[in-house]
Amino acid sequence: QGLPSGADQPFYRMVPDMGDCVGLLGGPRGVRYVAQENLEELPLSERAISHELLPHFFDGYDAASGTFLPVQQLRYWYSRDPLPDTGLAVLAAEQAAAALDKLSALLHSHALDARGAGLLGPLMLLLGAAGSAADSAAAERAALALLAAHPSGEVE
């Protein structure tokens, strides 16, 4: 109501800067629903904002481009939207690769411990009790592939 462009325009959920809310409005405000005609582009120097909800939506802020880097789930949902070239994506990929390497080493270590403790036999029996032969075979292949991937070659 009272919008010159009417109600048939895009509306957006906006997260306001807490400093502005307190300074201009006297207290904190939550997410706002704003008509497109009421949006204004801010200069780069004013784009970094502070709000308790930001970590739920963004992994970081790139001051050079004045853009926020969305969390992984938002990047998945909106994969067609271009990401800013901040170097943060490359860093995140490198960190993910390092984490996967550590996880792989941990899984191999646990597989060897399980084999040494005589737990793999019962595990195979449990897998054999799957709901169908196809499920059992797939589970057994996955377990054997995990064990075979051990870089030490100790698992046959």
mmCIF file of C-alpha atoms in Angstrom:
data_model
loop_
_atom_site.group_PDB
_atom_site.id
_atom_site.type_symbol
_atom_site.label_atom_id
_atom_site.label_comp_id
_atom_site.label_asym_id
_atom_site.label_seq_id
_atom_site.Cartn_x
_atom_site.Cartn_y
_atom_site.Cartn_z
ATOM 1 C CA GLN A 1 0.000 0.000 0.000
ATOM 2 C CA GLY A 2 1.256 3.434 -0.870
ATOM 3 C CA LEU A 3 3.876 2.093 -3.268
ATOM 4 C CA PRO A 4 4.136 4.121 -6.517
ATOM 5 C CA SER A 5 5.028 0.964 -8.465
ATOM 6 C CA GLY A 6 2.234 -0.999 -6.791
ATOM 7 C CA ALA A 7 2.240 -4.414 -5.187
ATOM 8 C CA ASP A 8 3.163 -6.243 -8.415
ATOM 9 C CA GLN A 9 6.907 -5.744 -7.997
ATOM 10 C CA PRO A 10 9.573 -7.941 -6.432
ATOM 11 C CA PHE A 11 9.908 -7.887 -2.653
ATOM 12 C CA TYR A 12 13.046 -8.970 -0.816
ATOM 13 C CA ARG A 13 13.900 -10.103 2.681
ATOM 14 C CA MET A 14 16.613 -7.799 3.980
ATOM 15 C CA VAL A 15 18.897 -8.062 7.006
ATOM 16 C CA PRO A 16 19.414 -4.552 8.406
ATOM 17 C CA ASP A 17 22.641 -3.315 9.981
ATOM 18 C CA MET A 18 22.238 -3.440 13.762
ATOM 19 C CA GLY A 19 24.254 -0.262 14.234
ATOM 20 C CA ASP A 20 21.864 1.628 11.953
ATOM 21 C CA CYS A 21 18.821 0.120 13.667
ATOM 22 C CA VAL A 22 19.985 1.193 17.099
ATOM 23 C CA GLY A 23 21.239 4.591 15.952
ATOM 24 C CA LEU A 24 18.329 5.520 13.686
ATOM 25 C CA LEU A 25 15.417 3.542 15.099
ATOM 26 C CA GLY A 26 16.343 3.233 18.774
ATOM 27 C CA GLY A 27 16.751 -0.535 18.894
ATOM 28 C CA PRO A 28 17.523 -3.754 17.052
ATOM 29 C CA ARG A 29 15.344 -4.948 14.199
ATOM 30 C CA GLY A 30 14.921 -8.361 12.597
ATOM 31 C CA VAL A 31 14.593 -9.287 8.955
ATOM 32 C CA ARG A 32 12.590 -6.785 6.883
ATOM 33 C CA TYR A 33 10.445 -7.359 3.796
ATOM 34 C CA VAL A 34 11.245 -4.549 1.322
ATOM 35 C CA ALA A 35 9.777 -3.536 -2.045
ATOM 36 C CA GLN A 36 12.247 -3.279 -4.913
ATOM 37 C CA GLU A 37 11.477 0.406 -5.412
ATOM 38 C CA ASN A 38 12.718 1.085 -1.874
ATOM 39 C CA LEU A 39 16.136 -0.461 -2.433
ATOM 40 C CA GLU A 40 19.195 1.755 -2.842
ATOM 41 C CA GLU A 41 22.686 0.689 -3.809
ATOM 42 C CA LEU A 42 25.163 1.495 -1.072
ATOM 43 C CA PRO A 43 28.726 2.667 -1.630
ATOM 44 C CA LEU A 44 31.368 -0.012 -0.985
ATOM 45 C CA SER A 45 32.386 1.693 2.258
ATOM 46 C CA GLU A 46 28.896 1.133 3.728
ATOM 47 C CA ARG A 47 28.138 -2.423 2.582
ATOM 48 C CA ALA A 48 29.706 -4.323 5.495
ATOM 49 C CA ILE A 49 26.973 -4.721 8.073
ATOM 50 C CA SER A 50 26.644 -6.283 11.483
ATOM 51 C CA HIS A 51 23.718 -8.542 12.370
ATOM 52 C CA GLU A 52 23.394 -11.692 14.465
ATOM 53 C CA LEU A 53 21.769 -13.570 11.553
ATOM 54 C CA LEU A 54 24.629 -13.051 9.074
ATOM 55 C CA PRO A 55 26.576 -16.218 10.028
ATOM 56 C CA HIS A 56 23.479 -18.244 9.105
ATOM 57 C CA PHE A 57 23.588 -16.902 5.539
ATOM 58 C CA PHE A 58 27.196 -15.922 4.820
ATOM 59 C CA ASP A 59 30.677 -17.376 5.329
ATOM 60 C CA GLY A 60 32.433 -14.064 4.931
ATOM 61 C CA TYR A 61 32.545 -10.590 3.432
ATOM 62 C CA ASP A 62 34.819 -9.414 0.618
ATOM 63 C CA ALA A 63 35.482 -5.706 1.189
ATOM 64 C CA ALA A 64 37.113 -5.244 -2.240
ATOM 65 C CA SER A 65 33.951 -6.248 -4.118
ATOM 66 C CA GLY A 66 31.472 -5.269 -1.389
ATOM 67 C CA THR A 67 29.840 -8.694 -1.491
ATOM 68 C CA PHE A 68 29.069 -11.422 1.007
ATOM 69 C CA LEU A 69 30.067 -15.050 0.349
ATOM 70 C CA PRO A 70 26.970 -17.234 0.892
ATOM 71 C CA VAL A 71 27.082 -20.365 3.029
ATOM 72 C CA GLN A 72 27.375 -23.708 1.244
ATOM 73 C CA GLN A 73 23.624 -24.453 1.302
ATOM 74 C CA LEU A 74 22.780 -21.128 -0.380
ATOM 75 C CA ARG A 75 25.531 -21.663 -2.959
ATOM 76 C CA TYR A 76 23.912 -25.029 -3.747
ATOM 77 C CA TRP A 77 20.371 -23.648 -3.948
ATOM 78 C CA TYR A 78 21.437 -20.679 -6.085
ATOM 79 C CA SER A 79 24.263 -22.304 -8.033
ATOM 80 C CA ARG A 80 23.505 -20.263 -11.149
ATOM 81 C CA ASP A 81 24.309 -17.001 -9.367
ATOM 82 C CA PRO A 82 27.939 -15.988 -9.912
ATOM 83 C CA LEU A 83 30.152 -15.877 -6.836
ATOM 84 C CA PRO A 84 32.516 -12.975 -6.285
ATOM 85 C CA ASP A 85 36.121 -13.736 -7.195
ATOM 86 C CA THR A 86 37.455 -13.346 -3.665
ATOM 87 C CA GLY A 87 39.879 -16.221 -3.345
ATOM 88 C CA LEU A 88 37.712 -17.460 -0.466
ATOM 89 C CA ALA A 89 36.217 -20.169 -2.686
ATOM 90 C CA VAL A 90 39.691 -21.477 -3.562
ATOM 91 C CA LEU A 91 40.678 -21.414 0.106
ATOM 92 C CA ALA A 92 37.478 -23.259 1.047
ATOM 93 C CA ALA A 93 38.165 -25.922 -1.604
ATOM 94 C CA GLU A 94 41.721 -26.384 -0.337
ATOM 95 C CA GLN A 95 40.475 -26.682 3.248
ATOM 96 C CA ALA A 96 37.830 -29.205 2.165
ATOM 97 C CA ALA A 97 40.437 -31.301 0.331
ATOM 98 C CA ALA A 98 42.693 -31.290 3.409
ATOM 99 C CA ALA A 99 39.761 -32.281 5.623
ATOM 100 C CA LEU A 100 38.870 -35.156 3.267
ATOM 101 C CA ASP A 101 42.480 -36.381 3.360
ATOM 102 C CA LYS A 102 42.404 -36.376 7.168
ATOM 103 C CA LEU A 103 39.044 -38.176 7.193
ATOM 104 C CA SER A 104 40.343 -40.807 4.787
ATOM 105 C CA ALA A 105 43.392 -41.433 6.997
ATOM 106 C CA LEU A 106 41.164 -41.692 10.059
ATOM 107 C CA LEU A 107 38.846 -44.200 8.343
ATOM 108 C CA HIS A 108 41.815 -46.313 7.257
ATOM 109 C CA SER A 109 43.180 -46.283 10.782
ATOM 110 C CA HIS A 110 39.844 -47.365 12.238
ATOM 111 C CA ALA A 111 39.486 -50.105 9.633
ATOM 112 C CA LEU A 112 42.863 -51.529 10.641
ATOM 113 C CA ASP A 113 41.919 -51.310 14.327
ATOM 114 C CA ALA A 114 38.635 -53.106 13.609
ATOM 115 C CA ARG A 115 40.438 -55.832 11.668
ATOM 116 C CA GLY A 116 42.950 -56.292 14.475
ATOM 117 C CA ALA A 117 40.168 -56.526 17.059
ATOM 118 C CA GLY A 118 38.345 -59.178 15.029
ATOM 119 C CA LEU A 119 35.381 -56.909 14.287
ATOM 120 C CA LEU A 120 35.352 -57.190 10.511
ATOM 121 C CA GLY A 121 33.952 -60.734 10.489
ATOM 122 C CA PRO A 122 30.879 -59.758 12.513
ATOM 123 C CA LEU A 123 30.567 -56.621 10.379
ATOM 124 C CA MET A 124 30.370 -58.756 7.249
ATOM 125 C CA LEU A 125 27.718 -60.951 8.918
ATOM 126 C CA LEU A 126 25.736 -57.849 9.781
ATOM 127 C CA LEU A 127 26.019 -56.586 6.217
ATOM 128 C CA GLY A 128 24.903 -60.009 5.018
ATOM 129 C CA ALA A 129 21.657 -59.551 6.964
ATOM 130 C CA ALA A 130 20.630 -56.660 4.691
ATOM 131 C CA GLY A 131 17.089 -56.614 3.326
ATOM 132 C CA SER A 132 18.024 -57.974 -0.088
ATOM 133 C CA ALA A 133 20.921 -59.707 -1.771
ATOM 134 C CA ALA A 134 21.580 -56.595 -3.847
ATOM 135 C CA ASP A 135 21.741 -54.400 -0.718
ATOM 136 C CA SER A 136 24.041 -56.882 0.998
ATOM 137 C CA ALA A 137 26.343 -57.147 -1.999
ATOM 138 C CA ALA A 138 26.535 -53.381 -2.377
ATOM 139 C CA ALA A 139 27.336 -52.926 1.324
ATOM 140 C CA GLU A 140 30.002 -55.634 1.224
ATOM 141 C CA ARG A 141 31.606 -54.117 -1.864
ATOM 142 C CA ALA A 142 31.667 -50.694 -0.200
ATOM 143 C CA ALA A 143 33.264 -52.093 2.980
ATOM 144 C CA LEU A 144 35.851 -54.068 1.005
ATOM 145 C CA ALA A 145 36.650 -51.079 -1.209
ATOM 146 C CA LEU A 146 37.235 -48.960 1.897
ATOM 147 C CA LEU A 147 39.586 -51.562 3.316
ATOM 148 C CA ALA A 148 41.371 -52.099 -0.012
ATOM 149 C CA ALA A 149 42.002 -48.351 -0.337
ATOM 150 C CA HIS A 150 44.252 -48.377 2.729
ATOM 151 C CA PRO A 151 47.570 -46.919 1.505
ATOM 152 C CA SER A 152 49.730 -49.185 3.682
ATOM 153 C CA GLY A 153 48.608 -52.291 1.819
ATOM 154 C CA GLU A 154 48.156 -54.077 5.152
ATOM 155 C CA VAL A 155 44.531 -54.954 4.447
ATOM 156 C CA GLU A 156 43.808 -57.643 1.866
#
